[in-house]
Tab-separated table of C-alpha atoms in Angstrom:
chain	number	residue	atom	x	y	z
A	1	MET	CA	-27.890	-41.322	-10.952
A	2	ASN	CA	-26.783	-43.806	-13.631
A	3	PHE	CA	-23.130	-44.702	-14.329
A	4	THR	CA	-22.783	-42.354	-17.301
A	5	ASN	CA	-24.094	-39.386	-15.332
A	6	TRP	CA	-21.937	-40.291	-12.325
A	7	ARG	CA	-18.809	-40.436	-14.498
A	8	ALA	CA	-19.633	-37.037	-15.999
A	9	PHE	CA	-20.314	-35.612	-12.539
A	10	THR	CA	-17.007	-36.953	-11.186
A	11	LYS	CA	-15.078	-35.623	-14.174
A	12	ALA	CA	-16.641	-32.186	-13.732
A	13	GLY	CA	-15.673	-32.228	-10.052
A	14	VAL	CA	-12.062	-33.099	-10.835
A	15	VAL	CA	-11.889	-30.330	-13.427
A	16	ALA	CA	-13.365	-27.838	-10.933
A	17	LEU	CA	-10.860	-28.815	-8.231
A	18	PHE	CA	-7.974	-28.571	-10.692
A	19	SER	CA	-9.175	-25.149	-11.791
A	20	LEU	CA	-9.379	-23.927	-8.196
A	21	ALA	CA	-5.864	-25.189	-7.470
A	22	LEU	CA	-4.581	-23.530	-10.634
A	23	ILE	CA	-6.209	-20.218	-9.691
A	24	SER	CA	-4.763	-20.443	-6.170
A	25	ASN	CA	-1.241	-21.190	-7.423
A	26	THR	CA	-1.464	-18.424	-10.016
A	27	ALA	CA	-2.593	-15.915	-7.394
A	28	GLU	CA	0.265	-16.947	-5.111
A	29	ALA	CA	2.764	-16.604	-7.951
A	30	GLN	CA	1.425	-13.169	-8.790
A	31	GLU	CA	1.876	-12.048	-5.169
A	32	LYS	CA	5.564	-12.938	-5.259
A	33	GLY	CA	7.759	-10.139	-6.476
A	34	LYS	CA	5.199	-7.469	-5.533
A	35	TRP	CA	5.634	-4.966	-2.735
A	36	VAL	CA	2.957	-5.311	-0.058
A	37	LYS	CA	2.463	-2.869	2.817
A	38	LEU	CA	2.726	-4.455	6.250
A	39	PHE	CA	1.505	-1.239	7.860
A	40	ASP	CA	-1.120	1.097	6.423
A	41	GLY	CA	-0.091	4.021	8.620
A	42	LYS	CA	-3.390	3.975	10.500
A	43	SER	CA	-4.043	0.587	12.069
A	44	LEU	CA	-2.266	-2.528	13.307
A	45	ASN	CA	-4.189	-4.856	10.999
A	46	GLY	CA	-2.086	-7.875	10.090
A	47	TRP	CA	-0.196	-7.847	13.394
A	48	HIS	CA	-0.679	-9.243	16.901
A	49	SER	CA	1.288	-9.346	20.120
A	50	TRP	CA	3.285	-12.527	20.643
A	51	GLN	CA	0.986	-15.452	21.453
A	52	SER	CA	-1.975	-13.102	21.834
A	53	ASP	CA	-5.192	-12.816	19.863
A	54	ASN	CA	-4.774	-9.071	19.458
A	55	VAL	CA	-2.317	-6.200	19.857
A	56	LEU	CA	-1.604	-5.184	23.438
A	57	PRO	CA	-2.168	-1.485	24.250
A	58	GLN	CA	1.506	-0.644	24.717
A	59	TRP	CA	1.791	-0.773	20.917
A	60	LYS	CA	0.188	2.315	19.361
A	61	VAL	CA	-0.108	4.138	16.057
A	62	GLU	CA	1.198	7.698	16.312
A	63	ASP	CA	1.856	10.137	13.450
A	64	GLY	CA	1.889	7.368	10.840
A	65	ALA	CA	4.230	5.117	12.803
A	66	ILE	CA	3.958	1.988	14.940
A	67	VAL	CA	5.234	2.935	18.391
A	68	LEU	CA	6.042	0.832	21.415
A	69	ALA	CA	5.196	3.450	24.031
A	70	GLU	CA	6.233	1.410	27.067
A	71	LYS	CA	7.317	-2.042	28.146
A	72	GLY	CA	4.749	-4.833	28.263
A	73	GLY	CA	3.386	-5.004	24.723
A	74	LYS	CA	5.280	-8.219	23.949
A	75	ASP	CA	6.909	-8.490	20.543
A	76	LEU	CA	4.672	-7.413	17.660
A	77	VAL	CA	4.311	-10.311	15.221
A	78	THR	CA	2.938	-10.571	11.684
A	79	ASP	CA	-0.121	-12.746	11.195
A	80	LYS	CA	1.496	-14.214	8.085
A	81	GLU	CA	4.635	-16.319	7.635
A	82	TYR	CA	7.358	-15.520	5.105
A	83	GLY	CA	10.110	-17.611	3.540
A	84	ASP	CA	12.348	-15.746	1.098
A	85	PHE	CA	11.594	-12.028	1.205
A	86	GLU	CA	12.838	-8.478	0.987
A	87	LEU	CA	11.685	-6.297	3.886
A	88	GLU	CA	12.032	-2.514	4.030
A	89	LEU	CA	11.180	-0.240	6.945
A	90	GLU	CA	12.313	2.773	8.886
A	91	TRP	CA	13.045	2.664	12.598
A	92	LYS	CA	13.783	5.205	15.308
A	93	ILE	CA	15.118	4.183	18.700
A	94	SER	CA	14.880	6.185	21.919
A	95	GLU	CA	17.954	7.294	23.857
A	96	SER	CA	19.714	4.265	25.409
A	97	GLY	CA	17.123	2.087	23.671
A	98	ASN	CA	17.235	-1.464	22.335
A	99	SER	CA	14.977	-3.363	19.914
A	100	GLY	CA	15.260	-5.600	16.866
A	101	ILE	CA	13.776	-7.054	13.689
A	102	ILE	CA	13.368	-10.821	14.015
A	103	TYR	CA	12.548	-13.128	11.091
A	104	HIS	CA	11.495	-16.765	10.522
A	105	VAL	CA	9.819	-16.761	13.934
A	106	ILE	CA	7.979	-19.918	14.981
A	107	GLU	CA	5.021	-18.996	17.187
A	108	ASP	CA	4.685	-22.055	19.393
A	109	LYS	CA	3.826	-22.330	23.088
A	110	LYS	CA	7.060	-24.194	23.776
A	111	TYR	CA	9.086	-21.095	22.937
A	112	CYS	CA	9.278	-18.127	25.278
A	113	CYS	CA	9.634	-15.446	22.677
A	114	PRO	CA	10.373	-14.723	19.006
A	115	TYR	CA	14.155	-14.632	19.495
A	116	SER	CA	14.042	-18.257	20.675
A	117	THR	CA	13.708	-19.324	17.037
A	118	GLY	CA	14.182	-16.236	14.878
A	119	PRO	CA	17.519	-14.575	14.075
A	120	GLU	CA	17.609	-10.860	14.849
A	121	ILE	CA	18.802	-7.755	13.054
A	122	GLN	CA	19.797	-5.442	15.886
A	123	ILE	CA	18.295	-2.018	16.593
A	124	LEU	CA	20.223	-0.056	19.225
A	125	ASP	CA	21.400	3.301	20.472
A	126	ASP	CA	25.028	2.416	19.785
A	127	GLU	CA	26.275	5.449	21.676
A	128	LYS	CA	24.543	4.938	25.009
A	129	HIS	CA	23.236	1.378	25.322
A	130	PRO	CA	25.765	-0.935	27.022
A	131	ASP	CA	24.938	-3.831	24.697
A	132	ALA	CA	26.906	-2.032	21.960
A	133	LYS	CA	30.095	-2.983	23.813
A	134	ALA	CA	29.036	-6.595	24.453
A	135	GLY	CA	29.432	-9.568	22.133
A	136	LYS	CA	32.359	-9.929	19.741
A	137	ALA	CA	33.789	-7.316	17.403
A	138	GLY	CA	30.608	-5.228	17.434
A	139	ASN	CA	28.143	-8.007	16.679
A	140	HIS	CA	25.590	-6.401	19.031
A	141	LYS	CA	25.598	-3.030	17.275
A	142	SER	CA	22.823	-1.678	15.044
A	143	GLY	CA	22.427	-3.570	11.774
A	144	SER	CA	24.312	-6.615	13.035
A	145	LEU	CA	23.092	-10.174	12.733
A	146	TYR	CA	22.783	-10.216	16.494
A	147	ASP	CA	25.570	-12.076	18.325
A	148	MET	CA	26.789	-13.615	15.077
A	149	MET	CA	28.053	-11.045	12.563
A	150	PRO	CA	28.859	-7.331	13.085
A	151	PRO	CA	28.062	-4.592	10.577
A	152	THR	CA	30.909	-3.714	8.231
A	153	ASP	CA	30.297	0.010	8.756
A	154	PHE	CA	29.582	1.191	12.303
A	155	ALA	CA	29.041	4.722	11.008
A	156	ALA	CA	26.078	3.722	8.823
A	157	VAL	CA	23.617	4.115	11.691
A	158	LYS	CA	22.044	7.446	12.622
A	159	PRO	CA	21.866	8.374	16.318
A	160	ALA	CA	18.955	7.851	18.704
A	161	GLY	CA	15.958	10.002	17.885
A	162	GLN	CA	16.600	9.943	14.114
A	163	TRP	CA	14.986	7.721	11.506
A	164	ASN	CA	17.078	4.910	10.039
A	165	LYS	CA	16.135	3.048	6.875
A	166	ALA	CA	16.656	-0.714	7.106
A	167	LYS	CA	16.388	-3.515	4.589
A	168	VAL	CA	16.528	-7.242	5.289
A	169	VAL	CA	16.828	-9.722	2.421
A	170	ILE	CA	16.561	-13.503	2.778
A	171	LYS	CA	16.899	-15.414	-0.475
A	172	GLY	CA	18.249	-18.786	-1.524
A	173	GLY	CA	20.004	-19.526	1.737
A	174	ARG	CA	21.707	-16.127	1.989
A	175	GLY	CA	20.820	-13.019	3.968
A	176	GLU	CA	21.605	-9.315	3.863
A	177	SER	CA	21.200	-6.478	6.360
A	178	TRP	CA	21.149	-2.951	4.938
A	179	LEU	CA	21.257	0.296	6.871
A	180	ASN	CA	20.673	3.707	5.317
A	181	GLY	CA	21.529	2.519	1.820
A	182	LYS	CA	24.605	0.467	2.767
A	183	LYS	CA	24.811	-3.309	2.901
A	184	VAL	CA	26.372	-3.825	6.317
A	185	VAL	CA	26.071	-7.621	6.729
A	186	ASP	CA	26.091	-10.430	4.164
A	187	PHE	CA	25.460	-13.757	5.840
A	188	PRO	CA	24.552	-17.408	5.271
A	189	ALA	CA	20.962	-18.110	6.258
A	190	GLN	CA	21.133	-21.911	6.266
A	191	GLY	CA	23.496	-24.809	5.655
A	192	GLY	CA	26.931	-25.552	7.069
A	193	GLU	CA	28.089	-21.934	7.202
A	194	TRP	CA	24.981	-20.984	9.131
A	195	ASP	CA	25.425	-23.886	11.541
A	196	LYS	CA	29.003	-22.697	12.209
A	197	LEU	CA	27.753	-19.177	12.998
A	198	VAL	CA	25.194	-20.540	15.443
A	199	SER	CA	27.739	-22.840	17.110
A	200	ASP	CA	29.970	-19.826	17.796
A	201	SER	CA	27.124	-17.763	19.299
A	202	LYS	CA	25.012	-17.634	22.462
A	203	PHE	CA	22.343	-19.598	20.575
A	204	LYS	CA	24.396	-22.792	20.159
A	205	THR	CA	22.301	-24.805	22.623
A	206	TRP	CA	18.926	-23.259	21.761
A	207	GLU	CA	16.626	-25.886	20.280
A	208	GLY	CA	14.967	-24.610	17.124
A	209	PHE	CA	16.971	-21.409	16.768
A	210	GLY	CA	17.309	-20.460	13.089
A	211	ALA	CA	16.125	-23.920	12.094
A	212	SER	CA	13.150	-22.882	9.969
A	213	SER	CA	13.275	-21.495	6.436
A	214	LYS	CA	9.875	-19.852	6.945
A	215	GLY	CA	8.202	-17.971	9.767
A	216	LYS	CA	6.751	-14.740	11.057
A	217	ILE	CA	8.422	-11.360	11.358
A	218	ALA	CA	8.579	-9.682	14.771
A	219	LEU	CA	9.341	-6.181	16.020
A	220	GLN	CA	10.887	-6.494	19.438
A	221	ASP	CA	9.620	-5.171	22.745
A	222	HIS	CA	12.882	-4.795	24.672
A	223	GLY	CA	11.275	-2.396	27.123
A	224	ASN	CA	12.390	0.812	25.381
A	225	LYS	CA	10.426	3.188	23.205
A	226	VAL	CA	10.897	2.411	19.512
A	227	SER	CA	9.070	3.511	16.355
A	228	PHE	CA	8.599	1.895	12.936
A	229	ARG	CA	7.115	3.267	9.727
A	230	ASN	CA	6.966	2.691	5.942
A	231	ILE	CA	6.985	-1.072	6.419
A	232	ARG	CA	6.664	-3.130	3.250
A	233	ILE	CA	7.642	-6.598	2.115
A	234	LYS	CA	8.194	-8.426	-1.155
A	235	GLU	CA	8.086	-12.213	-1.247
A	236	LEU	CA	10.848	-13.654	-3.410
């Protein structure tokens, strides 16, 4: 190949690589702002049990819902990571049950579980689970930013055995927890205010807790039956 042909070949390669990068960035931009289902109602595609290659059998699909039937399934974790997002889902907890929605999870062998790094939006039978009376000022009750900020309306939650609609929003360093159409927590998600929240919580000495602005989403196996359905997410 002579110099002229080599220069033309190199130029064509650069143009091709630029075009591929442009297509990739455009596709990513188009995905943002669009609702995407995280559960198709039939399978557990897109999920895996914590630090597993697949979903453990304790997690099942029943009547269009993801169900933790018994303890031992480990937390159910998305395959994909998310930064700023809006997440909507419905959850139903069993009597005296406990679970949670955990975000910005770092799946690394040095961490025991998703809540080692990811903040949690609490799911609880507020009436019968003892954790509802723990913590400070109700910051272990349903909808709370667990152990950091309580919900502003304790009556927003529906009792065990009924479906609750939750929404979690993380955007621009702020977070929101919604429960049955009411915003029950508005919280800092990073920065000095966030650091103050962590320092006043049980997580103050936990290396890596809440330190990442991007990570996986987990549905918690706390040993009690819990169901989730109509799960969708929008990257912001």
